[in-house]
């Protein structure tokens, strides 16, 4: 699974043509597991339905065929009509003056006060602890930092970033600068809740995947399903903040059958 | 070390595997002194729970002695004797802090899997599929216990293993099932399933003040044990359950009904999906019958409490009856951590002696044999303890 990076891109640093936007982001609205279940359940319904040559049987077969189709194509007309999606990607975006092609917005509530949550994130060198494909972030100045990530085939990708906004307990945003190979931008907003209910952490990231080799680099860095990666990184952030460690089973015993 | 591994449907084997080690600061290593086989393990054994992998170490009911602790565990030390709850919980999240321990946000490394299937993740569990975290279980010589600073409970030396081992699951599970019934003075509670969970639900319902407890099953030995615990037994092969329950409640119906059976056939494995279609086509299997019957029999405004495990989708649930009677449903994995201390107190004070439920004791080496015996309900088997 790949990771994501935040950083708000100034428009003039981006030159990716629109046609390189993966169209499936707009069309797929049925998630992977649901698609598998859909195909399986649909297949069974078709089988069972056709076995019973009655009206309900044929209806079951028709429903089954629909399930197989949406499972295979990842598109469900009913979902579309109802404007719901089980693909982990939000289309509802925070308003932002920049107009990038891919934006991902995710929110998670962390059971800690806003000040504490902000402080952990603001120490940018903490980011690789929960953003999976970041190798390291070094703070190079009051507003500047240097980011190192692992790209495809263990290729190291580096860029400089600059803080755009920084309000303690409220918001941090940043963007890559200086002709980065992977221009990207992001913002994290913290919303403290009443009654000790913790802090909502809203993450917005933007990038514009270019064509060719760089496109593949993006796919690796930001993932084929960017929403899911943001979510997993955000989940790791929450786990670190709340539990102090990341749950894992790596390195535990396993039998051989 | 030796550990019982899942090798596929109806195939479990004791194998030599690597010893577990401390991975995270809040981990502890426990040398197991006693472990048990649970009705929930049978769902794995029978292949109904998806996301099992060959070689997974089974077992979620275990206790033992602390061997080593990570840097983040301040309250335990080497040599402490502990019981370990089967749910793994961080203690700090929204849910843990509201005593909803089995809904912990932070203990499932595969949270995304359960999220895809159920919308949200639950806590990690020991030895209970990768969707539930994939943690190696405790039917073994040693086990790694994550978040050991909030889970394990030290037990007093004067209580032997057999008196406290069931604090790791079935006593709290039966107790929460009864607590979920919101029992009032004079209430009748009907409990389907006289397995270990049903047995503890019977005794817990009594402790919580139920006037009349009814136990429904078809194994004479289990019904006898239920009667010894103060329940009125109904053998569903000999009697009409609904009619009998009406007789016992002056025609009003039980105030609460507990489904301590569960529904194996509803998972998301292909064969479970097939069973699901079959259930839809041929109306029902025996096991679906329990939940339907509980809903059907429950009095108006009563509670249906479901400790029995469900994993997938249900067909032909009489929702009309549930709605028409204004029933309350309570269910879920047990919020273990909430119950350990108070129930240990009940044991210590002698209000219950959990040993009553044990019918078989064996070595860990014989685990495969004991699974087959328990699954087939042979030799009047009700609860098996294993010693590494
Ligand atoms: N919620 C939890 O956290 C939790 C914890 C432990 C166990 N469980 C679940 O509780 C259930 C029972 O566990 P157990 O260890 O007692 O298992 P078990 O298999 O020993 O007992 C189940 C009993 O149900 C009986 N039964 C089957 N069909 C019936 C019917 N139609 N009417 C009445 N009784 C019927 C069986 O004869 C058997 O005695 C299982 O589903 C298990 O997975 C849940
Ligand atoms: Zn159990
Ligand atoms: Zn928790």
PDB file of N, CA and C in Angstrom, chain A residues 131-191:
ATOM      1  N   UNK A 131       3.018   8.311   7.865  1.00  0.00           N
ATOM      2  CA  UNK A 131       2.836   8.334   6.410  1.00  0.00           C
ATOM      3  C   UNK A 131       3.780   7.294   5.825  1.00  0.00           C
ATOM      4  N   UNK A 132       3.177   6.223   5.328  1.00  0.00           N
ATOM      5  CA  UNK A 132       3.939   5.017   5.104  1.00  0.00           C
ATOM      6  C   UNK A 132       5.108   5.144   4.127  1.00  0.00           C
ATOM      7  N   UNK A 133       4.949   5.937   3.087  1.00  0.00           N
ATOM      8  CA  UNK A 133       6.017   5.956   2.094  1.00  0.00           C
ATOM      9  C   UNK A 133       6.972   7.124   2.236  1.00  0.00           C
ATOM     10  N   UNK A 134       6.837   7.854   3.318  1.00  0.00           N
ATOM     11  CA  UNK A 134       7.822   8.894   3.605  1.00  0.00           C
ATOM     12  C   UNK A 134       8.986   8.251   4.335  1.00  0.00           C
ATOM     13  N   UNK A 135      10.185   8.552   3.865  1.00  0.00           N
ATOM     14  CA  UNK A 135      11.359   8.022   4.542  1.00  0.00           C
ATOM     15  C   UNK A 135      11.750   8.967   5.674  1.00  0.00           C
ATOM     16  N   UNK A 136      11.772  10.274   5.335  1.00  0.00           N
ATOM     17  CA  UNK A 136      12.211  11.232   6.349  1.00  0.00           C
ATOM     18  C   UNK A 136      11.805  12.633   5.930  1.00  0.00           C
ATOM     19  N   UNK A 137      11.558  13.457   6.920  1.00  0.00           N
ATOM     20  CA  UNK A 137      11.332  14.879   6.685  1.00  0.00           C
ATOM     21  C   UNK A 137      12.289  15.629   7.601  1.00  0.00           C
ATOM     22  N   UNK A 138      13.097  16.507   7.030  1.00  0.00           N
ATOM     23  CA  UNK A 138      13.981  17.299   7.891  1.00  0.00           C
ATOM     24  C   UNK A 138      13.587  18.757   7.804  1.00  0.00           C
ATOM     25  N   UNK A 139      13.528  19.378   8.953  1.00  0.00           N
ATOM     26  CA  UNK A 139      13.201  20.801   9.000  1.00  0.00           C
ATOM     27  C   UNK A 139      14.468  21.574   8.644  1.00  0.00           C
ATOM     28  N   UNK A 140      14.351  22.446   7.610  1.00  0.00           N
ATOM     29  CA  UNK A 140      15.545  23.142   7.127  1.00  0.00           C
ATOM     30  C   UNK A 140      15.503  24.637   7.437  1.00  0.00           C
ATOM     31  N   UNK A 141      14.389  25.115   7.876  1.00  0.00           N
ATOM     32  CA  UNK A 141      14.289  26.540   8.196  1.00  0.00           C
ATOM     33  C   UNK A 141      12.994  26.774   8.931  1.00  0.00           C
ATOM     34  N   UNK A 142      12.714  28.019   9.222  1.00  0.00           N
ATOM     35  CA  UNK A 142      11.518  28.334   9.984  1.00  0.00           C
ATOM     36  C   UNK A 142      10.262  27.858   9.258  1.00  0.00           C
ATOM     37  N   UNK A 143      10.280  27.993   7.939  1.00  0.00           N
ATOM     38  CA  UNK A 143       9.099  27.617   7.154  1.00  0.00           C
ATOM     39  C   UNK A 143       9.381  26.525   6.149  1.00  0.00           C
ATOM     40  N   UNK A 144      10.604  26.076   6.078  1.00  0.00           N
ATOM     41  CA  UNK A 144      10.966  25.136   5.012  1.00  0.00           C
ATOM     42  C   UNK A 144      11.368  23.782   5.569  1.00  0.00           C
ATOM     43  N   UNK A 145      11.143  22.771   4.728  1.00  0.00           N
ATOM     44  CA  UNK A 145      11.501  21.408   5.121  1.00  0.00           C
ATOM     45  C   UNK A 145      11.891  20.628   3.873  1.00  0.00           C
ATOM     46  N   UNK A 146      12.638  19.550   4.087  1.00  0.00           N
ATOM     47  CA  UNK A 146      13.068  18.708   2.975  1.00  0.00           C
ATOM     48  C   UNK A 146      12.462  17.321   3.163  1.00  0.00           C
ATOM     49  N   UNK A 147      11.792  16.824   2.111  1.00  0.00           N
ATOM     50  CA  UNK A 147      11.051  15.574   2.206  1.00  0.00           C
ATOM     51  C   UNK A 147      11.726  14.493   1.360  1.00  0.00           C
ATOM     52  N   UNK A 148      11.836  13.300   1.905  1.00  0.00           N
ATOM     53  CA  UNK A 148      12.412  12.178   1.165  1.00  0.00           C
ATOM     54  C   UNK A 148      11.420  11.021   1.210  1.00  0.00           C
ATOM     55  N   UNK A 149      11.114  10.507   0.007  1.00  0.00           N
ATOM     56  CA  UNK A 149      10.146   9.409  -0.060  1.00  0.00           C
ATOM     57  C   UNK A 149      10.711   8.289  -0.920  1.00  0.00           C
ATOM     58  N   UNK A 150      10.139   7.112  -0.759  1.00  0.00           N
ATOM     59  CA  UNK A 150      10.503   5.979  -1.603  1.00  0.00           C
ATOM     60  C   UNK A 150       9.527   5.892  -2.764  1.00  0.00           C
ATOM     61  N   UNK A 151      10.065   5.929  -3.962  1.00  0.00           N
ATOM     62  CA  UNK A 151       9.215   5.815  -5.143  1.00  0.00           C
ATOM     63  C   UNK A 151       9.247   4.391  -5.655  1.00  0.00           C
ATOM     64  N   UNK A 152       8.807   4.184  -6.916  1.00  0.00           N
ATOM     65  CA  UNK A 152       8.836   2.845  -7.497  1.00  0.00           C
ATOM     66  C   UNK A 152      10.271   2.334  -7.589  1.00  0.00           C
ATOM     67  N   UNK A 153      10.440   1.044  -7.513  1.00  0.00           N
ATOM     68  CA  UNK A 153      11.750   0.379  -7.581  1.00  0.00           C
ATOM     69  C   UNK A 153      12.754   1.025  -6.626  1.00  0.00           C
ATOM     70  N   UNK A 154      12.277   1.291  -5.424  1.00  0.00           N
ATOM     71  CA  UNK A 154      13.136   1.826  -4.366  1.00  0.00           C
ATOM     72  C   UNK A 154      13.812   3.141  -4.739  1.00  0.00           C
ATOM     73  N   UNK A 155      13.328   3.747  -5.792  1.00  0.00           N
ATOM     74  CA  UNK A 155      13.881   5.021  -6.198  1.00  0.00           C
ATOM     75  C   UNK A 155      13.561   6.082  -5.135  1.00  0.00           C
ATOM     76  N   UNK A 156      14.546   6.872  -4.824  1.00  0.00           N
ATOM     77  CA  UNK A 156      14.327   7.902  -3.815  1.00  0.00           C
ATOM     78  C   UNK A 156      13.865   9.192  -4.488  1.00  0.00           C
ATOM     79  N   UNK A 157      12.818   9.752  -3.968  1.00  0.00           N
ATOM     80  CA  UNK A 157      12.281  10.991  -4.516  1.00  0.00           C
ATOM     81  C   UNK A 157      12.376  12.056  -3.428  1.00  0.00           C
ATOM     82  N   UNK A 158      12.862  13.215  -3.777  1.00  0.00           N
ATOM     83  CA  UNK A 158      13.030  14.259  -2.770  1.00  0.00           C
ATOM     84  C   UNK A 158      12.421  15.572  -3.231  1.00  0.00           C
ATOM     85  N   UNK A 159      11.984  16.359  -2.315  1.00  0.00           N
ATOM     86  CA  UNK A 159      11.536  17.706  -2.659  1.00  0.00           C
ATOM     87  C   UNK A 159      11.572  18.610  -1.432  1.00  0.00           C
ATOM     88  N   UNK A 160      11.507  19.894  -1.715  1.00  0.00           N
ATOM     89  CA  UNK A 160      11.446  20.861  -0.622  1.00  0.00           C
ATOM     90  C   UNK A 160      10.018  21.348  -0.481  1.00  0.00           C
ATOM     91  N   UNK A 161       9.634  21.621   0.733  1.00  0.00           N
ATOM     92  CA  UNK A 161       8.282  22.123   0.967  1.00  0.00           C
ATOM     93  C   UNK A 161       8.346  23.358   1.846  1.00  0.00           C
ATOM     94  N   UNK A 162       7.276  24.114   1.754  1.00  0.00           N
ATOM     95  CA  UNK A 162       7.230  25.370   2.487  1.00  0.00           C
ATOM     96  C   UNK A 162       5.885  25.474   3.191  1.00  0.00           C
ATOM     97  N   UNK A 163       5.891  25.935   4.416  1.00  0.00           N
ATOM     98  CA  UNK A 163       4.636  26.134   5.137  1.00  0.00           C
ATOM     99  C   UNK A 163       3.871  27.287   4.509  1.00  0.00           C
ATOM    100  N   UNK A 164       2.584  27.082   4.330  1.00  0.00           N
ATOM    101  CA  UNK A 164       1.748  28.136   3.771  1.00  0.00           C
ATOM    102  C   UNK A 164       0.970  28.807   4.892  1.00  0.00           C
ATOM    103  N   UNK A 165       0.423  27.987   5.766  1.00  0.00           N
ATOM    104  CA  UNK A 165      -0.383  28.496   6.866  1.00  0.00           C
ATOM    105  C   UNK A 165      -0.061  27.703   8.122  1.00  0.00           C
ATOM    106  N   UNK A 166      -0.032  28.363   9.229  1.00  0.00           N
ATOM    107  CA  UNK A 166       0.274  27.665  10.469  1.00  0.00           C
ATOM    108  C   UNK A 166      -0.383  28.386  11.637  1.00  0.00           C
ATOM    109  N   UNK A 167      -1.542  27.863  12.079  1.00  0.00           N
ATOM    110  CA  UNK A 167      -2.225  28.455  13.234  1.00  0.00           C
ATOM    111  C   UNK A 167      -2.331  27.386  14.310  1.00  0.00           C
ATOM    112  N   UNK A 168      -1.622  27.558  15.402  1.00  0.00           N
ATOM    113  CA  UNK A 168      -1.607  26.533  16.448  1.00  0.00           C
ATOM    114  C   UNK A 168      -3.015  26.064  16.827  1.00  0.00           C
ATOM    115  N   UNK A 169      -3.177  24.761  16.869  1.00  0.00           N
ATOM    116  CA  UNK A 169      -4.452  24.177  17.253  1.00  0.00           C
ATOM    117  C   UNK A 169      -5.532  24.271  16.195  1.00  0.00           C
ATOM    118  N   UNK A 170      -5.200  24.868  15.035  1.00  0.00           N
ATOM    119  CA  UNK A 170      -6.238  25.053  14.017  1.00  0.00           C
ATOM    120  C   UNK A 170      -5.889  24.492  12.647  1.00  0.00           C
ATOM    121  N   UNK A 171      -4.773  24.944  12.104  1.00  0.00           N
ATOM    122  CA  UNK A 171      -4.478  24.524  10.739  1.00  0.00           C
ATOM    123  C   UNK A 171      -2.979  24.544  10.436  1.00  0.00           C
ATOM    124  N   UNK A 172      -2.578  23.600   9.612  1.00  0.00           N
ATOM    125  CA  UNK A 172      -1.234  23.593   9.050  1.00  0.00           C
ATOM    126  C   UNK A 172      -1.416  23.291   7.559  1.00  0.00           C
ATOM    127  N   UNK A 173      -0.768  24.070   6.683  1.00  0.00           N
ATOM    128  CA  UNK A 173      -0.807  23.698   5.270  1.00  0.00           C
ATOM    129  C   UNK A 173       0.559  23.959   4.659  1.00  0.00           C
ATOM    130  N   UNK A 174       0.848  23.231   3.633  1.00  0.00           N
ATOM    131  CA  UNK A 174       2.157  23.383   3.009  1.00  0.00           C
ATOM    132  C   UNK A 174       2.098  22.965   1.544  1.00  0.00           C
ATOM    133  N   UNK A 175       3.171  23.346   0.819  1.00  0.00           N
ATOM    134  CA  UNK A 175       3.236  23.036  -0.601  1.00  0.00           C
ATOM    135  C   UNK A 175       4.687  22.753  -0.971  1.00  0.00           C
ATOM    136  N   UNK A 176       4.865  21.971  -2.019  1.00  0.00           N
ATOM    137  CA  UNK A 176       6.218  21.727  -2.496  1.00  0.00           C
ATOM    138  C   UNK A 176       6.689  22.958  -3.266  1.00  0.00           C
ATOM    139  N   UNK A 177       7.988  23.204  -3.249  1.00  0.00           N
ATOM    140  CA  UNK A 177       8.516  24.395  -3.932  1.00  0.00           C
ATOM    141  C   UNK A 177       9.745  24.032  -4.765  1.00  0.00           C
ATOM    142  N   UNK A 178      10.153  24.976  -5.588  1.00  0.00           N
ATOM    143  CA  UNK A 178      11.417  24.864  -6.297  1.00  0.00           C
ATOM    144  C   UNK A 178      11.427  23.799  -7.367  1.00  0.00           C
ATOM    145  N   UNK A 179      10.394  23.772  -8.201  1.00  0.00           N
ATOM    146  CA  UNK A 179      10.396  22.866  -9.350  1.00  0.00           C
ATOM    147  C   UNK A 179      10.480  21.404  -8.964  1.00  0.00           C
ATOM    148  N   UNK A 180       9.725  21.045  -7.956  1.00  0.00           N
ATOM    149  CA  UNK A 180       9.717  19.649  -7.513  1.00  0.00           C
ATOM    150  C   UNK A 180       9.277  18.711  -8.628  1.00  0.00           C
ATOM    151  N   UNK A 181       9.858  17.506  -8.622  1.00  0.00           N
ATOM    152  CA  UNK A 181       9.443  16.460  -9.558  1.00  0.00           C
ATOM    153  C   UNK A 181       8.016  16.025  -9.294  1.00  0.00           C
ATOM    154  N   UNK A 182       7.647  16.121  -8.050  1.00  0.00           N
ATOM    155  CA  UNK A 182       6.312  15.657  -7.668  1.00  0.00           C
ATOM    156  C   UNK A 182       5.564  16.776  -6.952  1.00  0.00           C
ATOM    157  N   UNK A 183       5.173  17.770  -7.702  1.00  0.00           N
ATOM    158  CA  UNK A 183       4.478  18.881  -7.061  1.00  0.00           C
ATOM    159  C   UNK A 183       3.224  18.399  -6.330  1.00  0.00           C
ATOM    160  N   UNK A 184       3.086  18.812  -5.097  1.00  0.00           N
ATOM    161  CA  UNK A 184       1.942  18.362  -4.301  1.00  0.00           C
ATOM    162  C   UNK A 184       1.695  19.373  -3.203  1.00  0.00           C
ATOM    163  N   UNK A 185       0.534  19.282  -2.604  1.00  0.00           N
ATOM    164  CA  UNK A 185       0.142  20.272  -1.611  1.00  0.00           C
ATOM    165  C   UNK A 185      -0.842  19.674  -0.622  1.00  0.00           C
ATOM    166  N   UNK A 186      -0.888  20.211   0.562  1.00  0.00           N
ATOM    167  CA  UNK A 186      -1.822  19.648   1.527  1.00  0.00           C
ATOM    168  C   UNK A 186      -2.138  20.579   2.673  1.00  0.00           C
ATOM    169  N   UNK A 187      -3.198  20.212   3.344  1.00  0.00           N
ATOM    170  CA  UNK A 187      -3.656  21.038   4.457  1.00  0.00           C
ATOM    171  C   UNK A 187      -4.296  20.125   5.494  1.00  0.00           C
ATOM    172  N   UNK A 188      -4.032  20.409   6.746  1.00  0.00           N
ATOM    173  CA  UNK A 188      -4.712  19.667   7.796  1.00  0.00           C
ATOM    174  C   UNK A 188      -5.336  20.655   8.758  1.00  0.00           C
ATOM    175  N   UNK A 189      -6.636  20.465   8.981  1.00  0.00           N
ATOM    176  CA  UNK A 189      -7.374  21.359   9.882  1.00  0.00           C
ATOM    177  C   UNK A 189      -7.781  20.598  11.134  1.00  0.00           C
ATOM    178  N   UNK A 190      -7.647  21.242  12.268  1.00  0.00           N
ATOM    179  CA  UNK A 190      -7.993  20.621  13.539  1.00  0.00           C
ATOM    180  C   UNK A 190      -9.206  21.328  14.113  1.00  0.00           C
ATOM    181  N   UNK A 191     -10.212  20.539  14.482  1.00  0.00           N
ATOM    182  CA  UNK A 191     -11.408  21.151  15.044  1.00  0.00           C
ATOM    183  C   UNK A 191     -11.672  20.526  16.410  1.00  0.00           C
TER     184      UNK A 191
END
